Short mmCIF file of C-alpha atoms in Angstrom, two decimals:
data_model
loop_
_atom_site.label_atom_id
_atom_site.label_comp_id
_atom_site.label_asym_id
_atom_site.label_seq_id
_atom_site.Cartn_x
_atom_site.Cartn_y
_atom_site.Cartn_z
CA UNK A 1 0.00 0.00 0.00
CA UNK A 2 1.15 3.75 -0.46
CA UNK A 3 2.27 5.79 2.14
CA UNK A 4 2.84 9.33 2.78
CA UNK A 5 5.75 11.10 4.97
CA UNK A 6 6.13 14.60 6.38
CA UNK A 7 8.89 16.03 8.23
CA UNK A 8 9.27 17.87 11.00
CA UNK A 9 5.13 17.17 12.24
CA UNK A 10 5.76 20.85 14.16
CA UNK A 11 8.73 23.41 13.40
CA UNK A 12 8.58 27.36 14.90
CA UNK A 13 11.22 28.99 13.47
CA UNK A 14 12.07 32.76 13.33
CA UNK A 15 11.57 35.22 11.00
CA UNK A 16 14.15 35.52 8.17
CA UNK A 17 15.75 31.89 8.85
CA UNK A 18 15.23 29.03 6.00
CA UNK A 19 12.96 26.10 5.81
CA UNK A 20 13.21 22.62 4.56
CA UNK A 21 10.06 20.57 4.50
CA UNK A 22 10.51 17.19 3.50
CA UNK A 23 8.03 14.77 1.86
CA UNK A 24 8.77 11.14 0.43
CA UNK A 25 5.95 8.48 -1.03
CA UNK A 26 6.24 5.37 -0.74
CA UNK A 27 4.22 2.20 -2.51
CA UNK A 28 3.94 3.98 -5.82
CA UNK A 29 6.04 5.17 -8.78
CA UNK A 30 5.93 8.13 -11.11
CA UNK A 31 3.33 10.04 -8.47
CA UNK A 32 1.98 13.86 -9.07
CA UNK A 33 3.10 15.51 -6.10
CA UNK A 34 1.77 18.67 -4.44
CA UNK A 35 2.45 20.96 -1.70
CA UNK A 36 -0.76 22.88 -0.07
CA UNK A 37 -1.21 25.18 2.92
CA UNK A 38 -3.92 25.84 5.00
CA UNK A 39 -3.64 29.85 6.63
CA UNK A 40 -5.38 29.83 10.02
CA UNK A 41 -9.16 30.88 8.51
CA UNK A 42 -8.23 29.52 5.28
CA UNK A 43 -9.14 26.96 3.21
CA UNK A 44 -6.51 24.66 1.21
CA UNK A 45 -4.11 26.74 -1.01
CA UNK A 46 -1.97 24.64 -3.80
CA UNK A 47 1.44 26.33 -3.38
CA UNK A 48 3.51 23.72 -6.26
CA UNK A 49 2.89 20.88 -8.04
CA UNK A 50 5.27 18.48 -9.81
CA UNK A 51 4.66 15.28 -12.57
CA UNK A 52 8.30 14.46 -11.98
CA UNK A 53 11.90 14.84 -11.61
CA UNK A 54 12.77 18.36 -11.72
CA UNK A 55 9.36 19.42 -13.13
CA UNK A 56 8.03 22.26 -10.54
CA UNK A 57 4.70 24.56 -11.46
CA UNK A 58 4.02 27.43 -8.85
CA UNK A 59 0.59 28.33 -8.52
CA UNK A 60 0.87 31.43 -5.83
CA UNK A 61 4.24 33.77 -6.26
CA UNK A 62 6.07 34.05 -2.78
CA UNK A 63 9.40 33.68 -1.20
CA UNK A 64 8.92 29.69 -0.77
CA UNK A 65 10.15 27.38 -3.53
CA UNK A 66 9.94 23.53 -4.33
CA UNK A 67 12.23 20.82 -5.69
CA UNK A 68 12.07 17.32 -6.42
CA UNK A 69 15.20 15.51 -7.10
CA UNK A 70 13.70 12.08 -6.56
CA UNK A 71 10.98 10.49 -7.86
CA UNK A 72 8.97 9.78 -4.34
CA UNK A 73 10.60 13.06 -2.92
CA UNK A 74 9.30 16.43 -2.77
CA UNK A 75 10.76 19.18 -0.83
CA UNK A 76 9.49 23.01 0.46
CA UNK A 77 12.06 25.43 1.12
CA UNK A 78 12.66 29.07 1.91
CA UNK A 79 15.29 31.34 1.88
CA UNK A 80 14.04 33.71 4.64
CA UNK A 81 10.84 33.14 6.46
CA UNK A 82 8.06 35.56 6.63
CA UNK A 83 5.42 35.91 9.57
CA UNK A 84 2.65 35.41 6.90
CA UNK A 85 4.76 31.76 5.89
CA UNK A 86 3.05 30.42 9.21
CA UNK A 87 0.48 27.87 8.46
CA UNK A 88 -0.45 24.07 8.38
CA UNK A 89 1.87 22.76 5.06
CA UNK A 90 0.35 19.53 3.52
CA UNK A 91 1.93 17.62 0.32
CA UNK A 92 0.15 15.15 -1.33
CA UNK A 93 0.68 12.51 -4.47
CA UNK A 94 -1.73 11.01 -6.85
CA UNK A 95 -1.59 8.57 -9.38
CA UNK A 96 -5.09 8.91 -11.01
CA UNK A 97 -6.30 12.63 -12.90
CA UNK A 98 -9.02 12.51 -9.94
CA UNK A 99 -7.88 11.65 -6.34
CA UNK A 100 -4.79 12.78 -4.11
CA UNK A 101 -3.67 11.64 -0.56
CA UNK A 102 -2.33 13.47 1.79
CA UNK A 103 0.49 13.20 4.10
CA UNK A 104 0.14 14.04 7.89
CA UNK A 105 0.86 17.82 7.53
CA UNK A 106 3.48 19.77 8.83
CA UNK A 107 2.57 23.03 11.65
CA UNK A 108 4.87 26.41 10.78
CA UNK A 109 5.15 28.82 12.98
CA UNK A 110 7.00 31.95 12.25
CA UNK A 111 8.20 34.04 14.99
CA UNK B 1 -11.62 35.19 -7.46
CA UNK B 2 -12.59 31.59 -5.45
CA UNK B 3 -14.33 29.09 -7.89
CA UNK B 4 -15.27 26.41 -5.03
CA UNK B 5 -16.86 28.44 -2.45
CA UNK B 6 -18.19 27.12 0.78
CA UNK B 7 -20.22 29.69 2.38
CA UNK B 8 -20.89 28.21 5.52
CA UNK B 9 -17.76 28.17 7.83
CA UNK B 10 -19.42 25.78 10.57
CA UNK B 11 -22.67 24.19 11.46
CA UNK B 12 -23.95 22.28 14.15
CA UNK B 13 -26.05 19.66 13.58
CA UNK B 14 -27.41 16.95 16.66
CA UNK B 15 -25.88 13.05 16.63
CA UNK B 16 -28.60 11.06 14.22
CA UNK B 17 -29.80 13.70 12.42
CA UNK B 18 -29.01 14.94 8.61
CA UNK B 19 -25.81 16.93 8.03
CA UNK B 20 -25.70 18.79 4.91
CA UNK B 21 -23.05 20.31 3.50
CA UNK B 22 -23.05 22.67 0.89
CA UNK B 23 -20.68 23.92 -2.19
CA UNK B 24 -21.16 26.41 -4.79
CA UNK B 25 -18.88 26.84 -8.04
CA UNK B 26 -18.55 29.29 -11.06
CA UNK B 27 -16.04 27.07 -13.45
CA UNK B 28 -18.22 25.13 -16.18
CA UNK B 29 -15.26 23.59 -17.07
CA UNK B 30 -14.96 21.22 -13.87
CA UNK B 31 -15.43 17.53 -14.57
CA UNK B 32 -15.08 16.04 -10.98
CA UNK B 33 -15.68 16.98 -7.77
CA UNK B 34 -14.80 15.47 -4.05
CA UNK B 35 -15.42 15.80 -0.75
CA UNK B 36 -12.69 15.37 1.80
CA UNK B 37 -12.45 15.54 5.79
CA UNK B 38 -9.65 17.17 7.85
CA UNK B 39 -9.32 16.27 11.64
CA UNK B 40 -7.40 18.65 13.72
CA UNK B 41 -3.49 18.53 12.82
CA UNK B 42 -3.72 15.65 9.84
CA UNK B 43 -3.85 15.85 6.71
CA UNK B 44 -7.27 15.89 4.66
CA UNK B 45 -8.38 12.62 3.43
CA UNK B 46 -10.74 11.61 0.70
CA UNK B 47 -14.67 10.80 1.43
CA UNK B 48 -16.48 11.12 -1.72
CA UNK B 49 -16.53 11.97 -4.67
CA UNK B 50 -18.84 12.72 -8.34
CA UNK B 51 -18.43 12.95 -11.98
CA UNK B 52 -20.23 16.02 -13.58
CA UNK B 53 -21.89 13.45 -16.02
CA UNK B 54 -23.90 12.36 -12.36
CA UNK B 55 -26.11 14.27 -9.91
CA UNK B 56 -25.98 11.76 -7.28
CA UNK B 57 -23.25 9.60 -5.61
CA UNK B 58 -23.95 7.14 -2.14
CA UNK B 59 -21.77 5.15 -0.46
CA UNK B 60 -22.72 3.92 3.06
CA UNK B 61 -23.81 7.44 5.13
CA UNK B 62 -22.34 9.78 2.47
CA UNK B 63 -24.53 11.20 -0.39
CA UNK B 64 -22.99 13.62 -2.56
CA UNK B 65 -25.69 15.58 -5.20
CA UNK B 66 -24.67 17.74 -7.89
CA UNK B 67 -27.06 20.22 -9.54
CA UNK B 68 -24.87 21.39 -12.71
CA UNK B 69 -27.37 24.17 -14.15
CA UNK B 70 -27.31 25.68 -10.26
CA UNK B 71 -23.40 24.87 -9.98
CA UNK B 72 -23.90 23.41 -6.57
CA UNK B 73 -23.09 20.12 -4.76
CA UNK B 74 -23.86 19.34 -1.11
CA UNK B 75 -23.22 16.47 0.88
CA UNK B 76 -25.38 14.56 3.44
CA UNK B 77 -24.47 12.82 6.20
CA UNK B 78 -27.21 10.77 7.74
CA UNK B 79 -27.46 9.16 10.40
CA UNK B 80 -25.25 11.78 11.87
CA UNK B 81 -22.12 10.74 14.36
CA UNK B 82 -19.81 11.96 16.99
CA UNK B 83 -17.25 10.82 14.68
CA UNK B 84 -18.22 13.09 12.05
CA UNK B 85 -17.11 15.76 13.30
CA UNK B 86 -14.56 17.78 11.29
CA UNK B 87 -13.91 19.94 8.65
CA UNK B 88 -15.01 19.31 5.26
CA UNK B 89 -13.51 20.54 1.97
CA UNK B 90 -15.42 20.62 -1.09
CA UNK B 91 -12.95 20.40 -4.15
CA UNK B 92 -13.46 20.46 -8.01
CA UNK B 93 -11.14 19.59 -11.17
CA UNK B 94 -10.06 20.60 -13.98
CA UNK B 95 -6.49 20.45 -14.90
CA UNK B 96 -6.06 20.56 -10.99
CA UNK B 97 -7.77 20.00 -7.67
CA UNK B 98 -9.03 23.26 -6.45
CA UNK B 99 -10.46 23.54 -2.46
CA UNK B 100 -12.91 25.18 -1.15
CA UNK B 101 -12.33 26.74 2.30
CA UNK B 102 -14.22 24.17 4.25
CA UNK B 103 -16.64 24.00 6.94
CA UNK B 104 -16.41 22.70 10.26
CA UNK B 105 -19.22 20.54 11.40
CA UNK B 106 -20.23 19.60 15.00
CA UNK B 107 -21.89 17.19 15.72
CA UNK B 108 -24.02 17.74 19.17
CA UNK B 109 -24.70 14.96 21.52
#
C-alpha cells in the first residue's frame, strides 16, 4: 500500500531563517506531487505541483520554492521566512487525474 | 476570485440527524468533484466523490448531489455521528484540484 511522509510534524522557526520541508511516497512510482497550505481561517491553497523529476509549477508567487530531485521526494524550502509563511503545510501525491492523498501535515510557525 | 466556495464556515447539527453540506462553483469547465475531511493537525483525506456526467453519488452514510445548471453540490451525512465531526472541503477539477475553504461541522450529543 502507499504511504505518505512529512517532516518535521511541528517546526517554529524565526523570521528571516530558512525552511526545509521534506516529503517522500512510498508504494507507488511516477506520483503527481503537491504541496498545499492551509492559513489559520483559510481553506486549502496549492502552493507547487510536480509530474516528476525536476518538473516544478508554482501556482501562488512568494518567497517559498519547491524541488524534487527524486521520484517519491518532494521538498518546500525558503530562503528567509516571513510571519505570513506560518500555516499548516500539507503535500500530497496522486496517481489517477481525480484523487490525491495526503500526508500528515506539517505546523509552521514563524516568529 | 474563489471558484469552489463554501459559504458556511461551521454548522452544528445533533448526533442522528441529517448533516448537509453545501458547495457552490462558477467554473463550467470542472469535470469532478470530491469531498474530503480534515481532523485537527492531519492531513485531509478523501470521502467522496462525483463525476459532472452524475447528480448523485452514495456510499454507506455519504450522499454527494450535484445540480450542474445551479453549480452546486452538497453532501449529506445521515445518520449523523460523533465521529463526524470535522472539517469538510469541497474540491473540483479541472487540470487541478481546487479547495474550497471548508466548513467545520459539529456534531451535538
Amino acid at each position: 500500500s502507499q504511504t505518505i511522509h512529512q517532516w518535521p510534524a511541528t517546526l517554529v522557526q524565526p523570521v528571516g531563517s530558512p525552511l526545509s520541508l521534506e516529503c517522500t511516497v512510498e508504494g507507488t512510482s511516477n506520483p503527481n506531487l503537491y504541496w498545499y497550505r492551509q492559513a489559520a481561517g483559510r481553506g486549502l491553497q496549492l502552493l507547487f505541483y510536480s509530474v516528476g523529476i525536476g518538473q516544478i509549477s508554482s501556482e501562488v508567487p512568494q518567497n517559498l520554492s519547491a524541488s524534487r530531485p527524486q521520484d517519491r521526494q518532494f521538498i518546500l524550502s525558503s530562503k528567509k521566512l516571513l510571519l505570513s509563511d506560518s500555516g499548516f503545510y500539507l503535500c500530497a501525491w496522486s496517481n489517477e487525474p481525480y484523487e490525491q492523498y495526503f500526508g500528515p501535515g506539517t505546523r509552521l510557525t514563524v516568529t | 476570485d474563489q471558484q469552489v466556495k463554501q459559504n458556511s464556515p461551521s454548522l452544528s447539527v445533533q448526533e442522528g440527524r441529517i448533516s448537509i453540506l453545501n458547495c457552490d462553483y462558477t467554473n463550467s469547465m470542472f469535470d469532478y468533484f470530491l469531498w474530503y475531511k480534515k481532523y485537527p493537525a492531519e492531513g485531509p483525506t478523501f470521502l467522496i466523490s462525483i463525476s459532472s456526467i452524475k447528480d448523485k453519488n452514495e456510499d454507506g452514510r455519504f450522499t454527494v448531489f450535484l445540480n450542474k445548471s445551479a453549480k452546486h453540490l452538497s453532501l449529506h451525512i445521515v445518520p449523523s455521528q460523533p465521529g463526524d465531526s470535522a472539517v469538510y472541503f469541497c474540491a473540483a477539477r479541472d487540470d487541478k484540484i481546487i479547495f474550497g475553504k471548508g466548513t467545520r461541522l459539529h456534531i451535538l450529543p
